[in-house]
């Protein structure tokens, strides 16, 4: 066992099962461990480090803002907060307002609160329900856990806030049937990240938009993992042309600096009154500076780079999928965001492959028992993709998952 593991076990909650590695430094798409070993980071801190580790623009923005004004509370105006909100509203297509928080769960909590506030005023006091999807993941706070469609992580913490129900992801008729007088909103991911990158059938999000608009309920799209350029568009839902009522963001928004954002169209945002919601740290000048520097880095990458290098990654992973050849072996995803599923009867688990990859200097994660998730920094270049694919092929061979 490495030194830090025993020290950690003595003082930290046993929340995470970690492999035996301690990272001490990162630069671009590379990480270094405490022994000076170099790794290619194909996970990017779980779809977070979009600009790459220690990007000079993000570092300078954070350091500069912290040296100028680190925090004043939300009792006063601060410029970076408004600058960032203007940019996010612009990215959303205008006609909306933003609430800034510190994480994905908080961004979704704010979405649920604004939806309930709007629906009680517009659909009646009982309209508080949220319909979400089986397999979906929306966070670990009690309300976002209630929205999460994974009974195994919900049940230990019951009773959860009431009003949440779940329908099969990708089934528009089931969604339509689940909406009633008591519904305030439908909450969906464009692609279900934690479920192993489950991509819905073509037309599902458009159908969800039509159904929710027809029923007069809100459509909340959780872009926390899918957004910020991960799929090659700024928001995952932008592949479909729909306009949701509420969009949530976090993860890559600060490229590692914690920040969450909830965008609501003007009519919905106007349901909020002063004092309804708030946060000590949310929209703090340093977090906003980190987010703006991140946007400066990732926006140009959406003009072809993510599509181009993402295609190379997808092609390489498809070749590996074909070599795996076990029944159910599958590649799912888009842009620079993939899950390679080893199939049900694969000779090794995704955890075994991820550990073998780690020992070969490649970081990725076993997102489900059979699938490996890849979400590298968006700044990655083709040469690093080739190298990572070679290391992954070596790991798959080592555990007997491919010839
Ligand atoms: C789609 C989605 N929503 C919400 C969350 C929760 O975000 P956080 O861990 O920042 O609270 C996650 C985190 O994995 C996520 O993938």
Short mmCIF file of C-alpha atoms and ligand atoms in Angstrom, two decimals:
data_model
loop_
_atom_site.label_atom_id
_atom_site.label_comp_id
_atom_site.label_asym_id
_atom_site.label_seq_id
_atom_site.Cartn_x
_atom_site.Cartn_y
_atom_site.Cartn_z
CA UNK A 1 0.00 0.00 0.00
CA UNK A 2 1.32 3.49 -0.78
CA UNK A 3 1.99 5.75 2.24
CA UNK A 4 -0.91 8.11 1.67
CA UNK A 5 -3.51 5.30 1.63
CA UNK A 6 -2.98 4.39 5.29
CA UNK A 7 -2.88 8.04 6.38
CA UNK A 8 -6.07 8.74 4.45
CA UNK A 9 -7.86 5.68 5.90
CA UNK A 10 -7.18 7.04 9.40
CA UNK A 11 -8.70 10.48 8.83
CA UNK A 12 -11.02 10.59 5.81
CA UNK A 13 -14.46 9.05 5.32
CA UNK A 14 -14.15 5.83 3.34
CA UNK A 15 -16.20 7.38 0.53
CA UNK A 16 -13.96 6.44 -2.38
CA UNK A 17 -12.27 3.23 -3.49
CA UNK A 18 -9.05 4.56 -4.98
CA UNK A 19 -6.35 2.76 -6.96
CA UNK A 20 -2.85 2.92 -5.47
CA UNK A 21 -1.66 6.12 -7.08
CA UNK A 22 -1.12 9.64 -5.80
CA UNK A 23 -1.03 12.35 -8.44
CA UNK A 24 1.08 15.36 -7.56
CA UNK A 25 1.26 17.41 -10.78
CA UNK A 26 -0.52 17.94 -14.07
CA UNK A 27 0.21 19.76 -17.31
CA UNK A 28 -1.97 19.67 -20.42
CA UNK A 29 -3.14 16.07 -20.92
CA UNK A 30 -0.44 14.64 -18.62
CA UNK A 31 -0.29 13.81 -14.93
CA UNK A 32 2.67 12.81 -12.76
CA UNK A 33 2.52 10.64 -9.65
CA UNK A 34 4.52 10.94 -6.42
CA UNK A 35 7.25 8.72 -7.95
CA UNK A 36 7.65 10.98 -10.98
CA UNK A 37 5.85 8.56 -13.35
CA UNK A 38 4.01 10.18 -16.24
CA UNK A 39 0.41 9.34 -17.24
CA UNK A 40 -1.86 10.34 -20.12
CA UNK A 41 -5.06 11.64 -18.59
CA UNK A 42 -7.95 10.30 -20.67
CA UNK A 43 -10.46 10.99 -17.91
CA UNK A 44 -9.76 14.70 -17.29
CA UNK A 45 -10.92 14.57 -13.66
CA UNK A 46 -14.22 13.04 -14.88
CA UNK A 47 -14.97 15.41 -17.77
CA UNK A 48 -13.77 18.43 -15.80
CA UNK A 49 -10.29 19.52 -16.91
CA UNK A 50 -11.44 20.69 -20.35
CA UNK A 51 -8.63 23.22 -20.80
CA UNK A 52 -6.03 20.68 -19.69
CA UNK A 53 -4.12 20.67 -16.41
CA UNK A 54 -2.56 23.95 -15.31
CA UNK A 55 -3.53 25.81 -18.48
CA UNK A 56 -1.56 29.09 -18.30
CA UNK A 57 -4.67 31.19 -19.06
CA UNK A 58 -6.70 29.54 -16.28
CA UNK A 59 -3.78 29.74 -13.84
CA UNK A 60 -3.20 33.42 -14.61
CA UNK A 61 -6.90 34.27 -14.36
CA UNK A 62 -7.31 32.52 -10.99
CA UNK A 63 -4.09 33.91 -9.52
CA UNK A 64 -4.76 37.40 -10.87
CA UNK A 65 -8.33 37.52 -9.58
CA UNK A 66 -7.37 36.10 -6.18
CA UNK A 67 -4.65 38.73 -5.88
CA UNK A 68 -7.12 41.47 -6.82
CA UNK A 69 -10.38 40.49 -5.15
CA UNK A 70 -11.02 36.96 -3.93
CA UNK A 71 -14.39 37.27 -2.25
CA UNK A 72 -16.88 39.85 -1.05
CA UNK A 73 -20.08 37.73 -0.67
CA UNK A 74 -23.18 38.03 -2.80
CA UNK A 75 -24.34 41.08 -0.86
CA UNK A 76 -22.46 43.29 -3.34
CA UNK A 77 -22.04 43.61 -7.11
CA UNK A 78 -18.96 41.98 -8.63
CA UNK A 79 -18.00 42.35 -12.29
CA UNK A 80 -16.72 38.82 -13.09
CA UNK A 81 -20.12 37.36 -12.10
CA UNK A 82 -21.97 39.55 -14.59
CA UNK A 83 -19.31 39.06 -17.28
CA UNK A 84 -19.66 35.29 -16.98
CA UNK A 85 -23.47 35.32 -16.87
CA UNK A 86 -23.54 37.46 -20.04
CA UNK A 87 -21.36 34.89 -21.78
CA UNK A 88 -23.41 31.92 -20.64
CA UNK A 89 -26.69 33.54 -21.64
CA UNK A 90 -25.17 34.30 -25.02
CA UNK A 91 -24.11 30.64 -25.41
CA UNK A 92 -27.63 29.56 -24.48
CA UNK A 93 -29.08 31.79 -27.21
CA UNK A 94 -30.21 34.81 -25.15
CA UNK A 95 -33.44 35.54 -23.27
CA UNK A 96 -32.33 33.87 -20.03
CA UNK A 97 -30.80 34.52 -16.61
CA UNK A 98 -28.23 32.65 -14.55
CA UNK A 99 -27.80 31.53 -10.94
CA UNK A 100 -24.20 30.71 -10.01
CA UNK A 101 -23.27 28.02 -7.49
CA UNK A 102 -20.36 25.71 -6.68
CA UNK A 103 -21.14 22.26 -8.04
CA UNK A 104 -23.37 20.18 -10.24
CA UNK A 105 -25.66 19.07 -7.44
CA UNK A 106 -26.17 22.69 -6.42
CA UNK A 107 -26.88 23.72 -10.01
CA UNK A 108 -29.58 21.02 -10.17
CA UNK A 109 -30.98 21.97 -6.75
CA UNK A 110 -31.39 25.51 -8.06
CA UNK A 111 -33.09 24.14 -11.19
CA UNK A 112 -35.57 22.14 -9.09
CA UNK A 113 -36.26 25.15 -6.86
CA UNK A 114 -36.84 27.58 -9.73
CA UNK A 115 -39.05 25.01 -11.49
CA UNK A 116 -41.19 24.57 -8.37
CA UNK A 117 -41.42 28.34 -7.84
CA UNK A 118 -42.48 28.85 -11.44
CA UNK A 119 -44.90 25.91 -11.54
CA UNK A 120 -46.67 26.78 -8.27
CA UNK A 121 -47.31 30.26 -9.64
CA UNK A 122 -48.29 29.12 -13.13
CA UNK A 123 -49.74 25.61 -12.82
CA UNK A 124 -51.04 25.55 -9.27
CA UNK A 125 -49.76 24.90 -5.75
CA UNK A 126 -49.67 21.12 -6.26
CA UNK A 127 -47.45 21.27 -9.35
CA UNK A 128 -44.18 20.32 -7.66
CA UNK A 129 -43.32 16.97 -9.29
CA UNK A 130 -40.19 16.24 -11.28
CA UNK A 131 -40.12 13.42 -13.83
CA UNK A 132 -36.60 12.14 -14.45
CA UNK A 133 -35.09 9.14 -16.24
CA UNK A 134 -34.08 5.72 -15.02
CA UNK A 135 -30.29 5.50 -15.01
CA UNK A 136 -29.93 9.29 -14.86
CA UNK A 137 -27.54 10.96 -12.43
CA UNK A 138 -28.16 14.43 -11.04
CA UNK A 139 -26.14 14.63 -7.81
CA UNK A 140 -25.76 13.47 -4.22
CA UNK A 141 -27.75 16.05 -2.24
CA UNK A 142 -31.12 14.77 -1.06
CA UNK A 143 -33.24 16.37 -3.80
CA UNK A 144 -30.80 15.62 -6.61
CA UNK A 145 -30.47 12.06 -5.31
CA UNK A 146 -34.26 11.83 -5.44
CA UNK A 147 -34.01 12.89 -9.10
CA UNK A 148 -31.27 10.34 -9.75
CA UNK A 149 -32.55 7.18 -11.39
CA UNK A 150 -30.26 4.70 -9.64
CA UNK A 151 -32.14 2.96 -6.79
CA UNK A 152 -28.92 1.45 -5.36
CA UNK A 153 -27.52 4.87 -4.41
CA UNK A 154 -30.92 6.34 -3.46
CA UNK A 155 -32.23 3.63 -1.15
CA UNK A 156 -29.64 3.89 1.67
CA UNK A 157 -30.71 7.52 2.22
CA UNK A 158 -34.48 7.22 2.11
CA UNK A 159 -36.78 8.91 2.93
CA UNK A 160 -35.91 11.36 0.17
CA UNK A 161 -37.91 14.48 -0.73
CA UNK A 162 -41.19 13.40 -2.35
CA UNK A 163 -42.41 14.32 -5.84
CA UNK A 164 -39.77 12.60 -8.00
CA UNK A 165 -40.61 9.82 -10.45
CA UNK A 166 -38.63 7.97 -13.11
CA UNK A 167 -39.37 6.72 -16.61
CA UNK A 168 -37.24 4.60 -18.98
CA UNK A 169 -34.66 6.83 -20.70
CA UNK A 170 -35.32 7.20 -24.41
CA UNK A 171 -39.02 6.26 -24.26
CA UNK A 172 -41.02 9.34 -25.26
CA UNK A 173 -44.44 7.68 -24.72
CA UNK A 174 -43.52 6.72 -21.15
CA UNK A 175 -42.44 10.30 -20.57
CA UNK A 176 -45.71 11.69 -21.91
CA UNK A 177 -47.71 9.24 -19.75
CA UNK A 178 -45.82 10.23 -16.58
CA UNK A 179 -46.65 13.94 -16.82
CA UNK A 180 -49.73 15.02 -14.87
CA UNK A 181 -51.36 17.97 -13.10
CA UNK A 182 -48.79 17.67 -10.31
CA UNK A 183 -45.75 17.88 -12.60
CA UNK A 184 -43.55 20.96 -12.53
CA UNK A 185 -40.70 19.75 -14.74
CA UNK A 186 -38.98 16.98 -16.64
CA UNK A 187 -35.24 16.63 -15.96
CA UNK A 188 -33.00 14.79 -18.44
CA UNK A 189 -29.37 14.46 -19.46
CA UNK A 190 -28.75 14.68 -23.24
CA UNK A 191 -26.52 11.58 -22.86
CA UNK A 192 -26.49 9.75 -19.52
CA UNK A 193 -22.88 10.05 -18.37
CA UNK A 194 -22.78 8.03 -15.16
CA UNK A 195 -24.96 5.31 -16.68
CA UNK A 196 -22.07 4.60 -19.09
CA UNK A 197 -22.83 7.16 -21.79
CA UNK A 198 -26.29 5.96 -22.69
CA UNK A 199 -27.26 7.83 -25.85
CA UNK A 200 -31.02 8.21 -26.38
CA UNK A 201 -32.62 7.34 -29.73
CA UNK A 202 -32.65 10.11 -32.37
CA UNK A 203 -35.56 12.47 -31.81
CA UNK A 204 -35.94 11.73 -28.07
CA UNK A 205 -34.95 15.18 -26.81
CA UNK A 206 -37.05 16.85 -29.51
CA UNK A 207 -40.01 14.68 -28.45
CA UNK A 208 -39.37 15.56 -24.79
CA UNK A 209 -39.41 19.24 -25.77
CA UNK A 210 -42.67 18.87 -27.65
CA UNK A 211 -44.32 16.85 -24.86
CA UNK A 212 -43.28 19.24 -22.08
CA UNK A 213 -44.25 22.34 -24.08
CA UNK A 214 -47.62 20.74 -24.88
CA UNK A 215 -48.24 19.92 -21.23
CA UNK A 216 -47.05 23.34 -20.02
CA UNK A 217 -44.28 21.89 -17.85
CA UNK A 218 -40.61 22.85 -17.86
CA UNK A 219 -37.82 20.94 -19.56
CA UNK A 220 -34.62 20.96 -17.50
CA UNK A 221 -31.55 19.67 -19.34
CA UNK A 222 -28.65 18.60 -17.13
CA UNK A 223 -25.54 19.55 -19.12
CA UNK A 224 -23.21 19.09 -16.16
CA UNK A 225 -21.23 16.32 -17.84
CA UNK A 226 -22.38 16.69 -21.46
CA UNK A 227 -21.91 20.45 -21.75
CA UNK A 228 -18.97 22.81 -22.11
CA UNK A 229 -17.91 21.37 -25.44
CA UNK A 230 -17.61 17.71 -24.44
CA UNK A 231 -19.71 16.48 -27.40
CA UNK A 232 -18.33 18.98 -29.93
CA UNK A 233 -21.13 21.54 -29.38
CA UNK A 234 -21.15 23.91 -26.43
CA UNK A 235 -24.23 22.15 -25.01
CA UNK A 236 -25.08 18.52 -25.72
CA UNK A 237 -28.69 19.46 -26.52
CA UNK A 238 -27.50 21.81 -29.27
CA UNK A 239 -27.07 18.78 -31.57
CA UNK A 240 -30.87 18.56 -31.58
CA UNK A 241 -31.82 22.21 -32.05
CA UNK A 242 -34.15 22.28 -29.01
CA UNK A 243 -34.33 25.14 -26.54
CA UNK A 244 -34.81 23.88 -22.97
CA UNK A 245 -36.37 26.07 -20.27
CA UNK A 246 -33.57 25.40 -17.79
CA UNK A 247 -30.00 24.17 -18.32
CA UNK A 248 -27.53 23.19 -15.61
CA UNK A 249 -23.74 23.28 -15.84
CA UNK A 250 -20.73 22.57 -13.59
CA UNK A 251 -17.78 20.14 -14.03
CA UNK A 252 -15.74 21.57 -16.97
CA UNK A 253 -17.06 25.12 -16.55
CA UNK A 254 -14.10 26.09 -14.34
CA UNK A 255 -11.73 23.45 -15.76
CA UNK A 256 -11.14 22.18 -12.20
CA UNK A 257 -12.06 25.26 -10.22
CA UNK A 258 -15.45 24.52 -8.58
CA UNK A 259 -18.39 26.37 -10.13
CA UNK A 260 -21.97 25.53 -11.08
CA UNK A 261 -24.50 27.46 -13.14
CA UNK A 262 -28.25 27.21 -13.70
CA UNK A 263 -29.60 29.04 -16.75
CA UNK A 264 -33.35 29.63 -16.85
CA UNK A 265 -35.31 31.38 -19.59
CA UNK A 266 -36.45 34.87 -18.55
CA UNK A 267 -40.03 33.87 -17.75
CA UNK A 268 -38.90 31.07 -15.42
CA UNK A 269 -36.07 33.06 -13.80
CA UNK A 270 -38.54 35.84 -13.02
CA UNK A 271 -40.39 33.46 -10.64
CA UNK A 272 -37.51 33.90 -8.18
CA UNK A 273 -37.81 36.64 -5.55
CA UNK A 274 -34.95 38.17 -3.54
CA UNK A 275 -34.22 35.82 -0.64
CA UNK A 276 -35.61 32.69 -2.36
CA UNK A 277 -32.19 31.19 -2.98
CA UNK A 278 -28.54 32.02 -2.41
CA UNK A 279 -25.00 30.84 -1.80
CA UNK A 280 -22.01 32.18 0.12
CA UNK A 281 -19.45 31.16 -2.48
CA UNK A 282 -21.57 30.87 -5.65
CA UNK A 283 -20.44 33.27 -8.35
CA UNK A 284 -17.34 34.17 -6.39
CA UNK A 285 -14.97 36.35 -8.51
CA UNK A 286 -12.21 33.73 -8.62
CA UNK A 287 -14.55 30.95 -9.79
CA UNK A 288 -16.00 33.28 -12.44
CA UNK A 289 -12.51 34.26 -13.61
CA UNK A 290 -11.61 30.56 -13.89
CA UNK A 291 -14.77 29.93 -15.92
CA UNK A 292 -14.13 32.84 -18.28
CA UNK A 293 -10.55 31.73 -18.91
CA UNK A 294 -11.86 28.20 -19.52
CA UNK A 295 -14.37 29.52 -22.05
CA UNK A 296 -11.55 31.46 -23.75
CA UNK A 297 -9.67 28.17 -24.18
CA UNK A 298 -12.53 25.86 -25.15
CA UNK A 299 -14.64 28.06 -27.41
CA UNK A 300 -12.10 28.05 -30.30
CA UNK A 301 -11.82 24.24 -29.93
CA UNK A 302 -15.48 23.96 -30.91
CA UNK A 303 -14.68 25.25 -34.38
CA UNK A 304 -13.47 21.85 -35.58
CA UNK A 305 -10.83 20.63 -33.12
CA UNK A 306 -13.10 18.58 -30.84
CA UNK A 307 -14.90 17.05 -33.86
CA UNK A 308 -11.60 16.21 -35.57
CA UNK A 309 -9.67 14.69 -32.66
CA UNK A 310 -12.88 13.15 -31.31
CA UNK A 311 -13.33 11.34 -34.64
CA UNK A 312 -9.83 9.91 -34.33
CA UNK A 313 -10.54 8.76 -30.77
CA UNK A 314 -13.87 7.24 -31.86
CA UNK A 315 -12.25 5.42 -34.83
CA UNK A 316 -9.50 4.00 -32.62
CA UNK A 317 -11.97 2.87 -29.97
CA UNK A 318 -14.20 1.27 -32.62
CA UNK A 319 -11.21 -0.76 -33.80
CA UNK A 320 -10.61 -1.90 -30.22
CA UNK A 321 -14.31 -2.74 -29.81
CA UNK A 322 -14.13 -4.91 -32.93
CA UNK A 323 -11.02 -6.63 -31.62
CA UNK A 324 -12.70 -7.32 -28.26
CA UNK A 325 -15.40 -9.13 -30.18
CA UNK A 326 -17.34 -10.42 -27.12
CA UNK A 327 -21.16 -10.26 -27.36
CA UNK A 328 -22.48 -6.85 -26.36
CA UNK A 329 -19.11 -5.12 -26.86
CA UNK A 330 -20.08 -1.60 -27.78
CA UNK A 331 -18.84 1.94 -28.20
CA UNK A 332 -21.11 4.78 -27.09
CA UNK A 333 -20.60 8.51 -26.97
CA UNK A 334 -19.85 11.63 -28.98
CA UNK A 335 -17.13 14.26 -29.39
CA UNK A 336 -14.38 13.58 -26.85
CA UNK A 337 -16.62 11.53 -24.58
CA UNK A 338 -16.84 7.76 -24.94
CA UNK A 339 -17.68 4.57 -23.11
CA UNK A 340 -16.06 1.40 -24.40
CA UNK A 341 -18.24 -1.48 -23.25
CA UNK A 342 -16.46 -4.82 -23.00
CA UNK A 343 -19.71 -6.76 -23.30
CA UNK A 344 -21.44 -9.08 -20.86
CA UNK A 345 -19.20 -12.12 -21.20
CA UNK A 346 -15.88 -10.28 -21.40
CA UNK A 347 -13.04 -12.19 -19.73
CA UNK A 348 -12.18 -9.15 -17.58
CA UNK A 349 -14.12 -6.42 -15.76
CA UNK A 350 -13.79 -2.74 -16.64
CA UNK A 351 -12.03 -2.24 -13.27
CA UNK A 352 -9.35 -4.79 -14.21
CA UNK A 353 -8.80 -3.04 -17.56
CA UNK A 354 -8.66 0.40 -15.90
CA UNK A 355 -6.04 -0.84 -13.41
CA UNK A 356 -3.99 -2.43 -16.19
CA UNK A 357 -4.23 0.85 -18.13
CA UNK A 358 -3.13 2.82 -15.09
CA UNK A 359 -0.07 0.63 -14.70
CA UNK A 360 0.71 1.44 -18.37
CA UNK A 361 0.38 5.17 -17.77
CA UNK A 362 -3.18 5.74 -18.96
CA UNK A 363 -5.94 7.20 -16.77
CA UNK A 364 -9.56 6.28 -17.53
CA UNK A 365 -12.36 4.98 -15.33
CA UNK A 366 -14.67 1.99 -15.06
CA UNK A 367 -17.97 3.88 -15.27
CA UNK A 368 -20.03 0.66 -15.13
CA UNK A 369 -19.02 -2.93 -14.44
CA UNK A 370 -18.48 -3.52 -18.15
CA UNK A 371 -17.65 -0.09 -19.55
CA UNK A 372 -14.66 2.24 -19.48
CA UNK A 373 -15.19 5.99 -19.67
CA UNK A 374 -12.92 8.32 -21.61
CA UNK A 375 -13.28 12.10 -21.30
CA UNK A 376 -9.85 13.63 -21.99
CA UNK A 377 -9.10 17.36 -21.87
CA UNK A 378 -10.57 19.03 -24.98
CA UNK A 379 -7.11 20.41 -25.83
CA UNK A 380 -5.82 16.89 -26.57
CA UNK A 381 -3.98 16.41 -29.89
CA UNK A 382 -3.96 13.41 -32.23
CA UNK A 383 -0.48 12.21 -31.22
CA UNK A 384 -1.61 11.84 -27.60
CA UNK A 385 -4.76 10.04 -28.73
CA UNK A 386 -2.64 7.55 -30.71
CA UNK A 387 -0.40 6.98 -27.68
CA UNK A 388 -3.38 6.54 -25.35
CA UNK A 389 -5.02 4.05 -27.73
CA UNK A 390 -1.79 2.02 -27.81
CA UNK A 391 -1.67 1.96 -24.01
CA UNK A 392 -5.34 0.95 -23.86
CA UNK A 393 -4.80 -1.83 -26.42
CA UNK A 394 -1.90 -3.09 -24.27
CA UNK A 395 -4.10 -3.09 -21.15
CA UNK A 396 -6.92 -4.95 -22.94
CA UNK A 397 -4.44 -7.56 -24.15
CA UNK A 398 -2.87 -7.91 -20.72
CA UNK A 399 -6.21 -8.86 -19.09
CA UNK A 400 -7.17 -11.11 -21.98
CA UNK A 401 -10.01 -8.87 -23.20
CA UNK A 402 -8.64 -8.65 -26.73
CA UNK A 403 -6.18 -10.61 -28.89
C1 LIG B 1 -25.05 14.72 -15.25
C2 LIG B 1 -24.57 15.07 -13.87
N1 LIG B 1 -25.34 15.83 -13.09
C3 LIG B 1 -24.95 16.18 -11.84
C4 LIG B 1 -23.74 15.76 -11.33
C5 LIG B 1 -23.34 16.16 -9.94
O1 LIG B 1 -22.28 17.06 -10.01
P1 LIG B 1 -21.38 17.35 -8.71
O2 LIG B 1 -20.62 16.11 -8.44
O3 LIG B 1 -20.51 18.51 -9.13
O4 LIG B 1 -22.31 17.70 -7.61
C6 LIG B 1 -22.91 14.96 -12.12
C7 LIG B 1 -21.63 14.45 -11.59
O5 LIG B 1 -21.12 13.46 -12.04
C8 LIG B 1 -23.35 14.60 -13.41
O6 LIG B 1 -22.58 13.83 -14.21
#
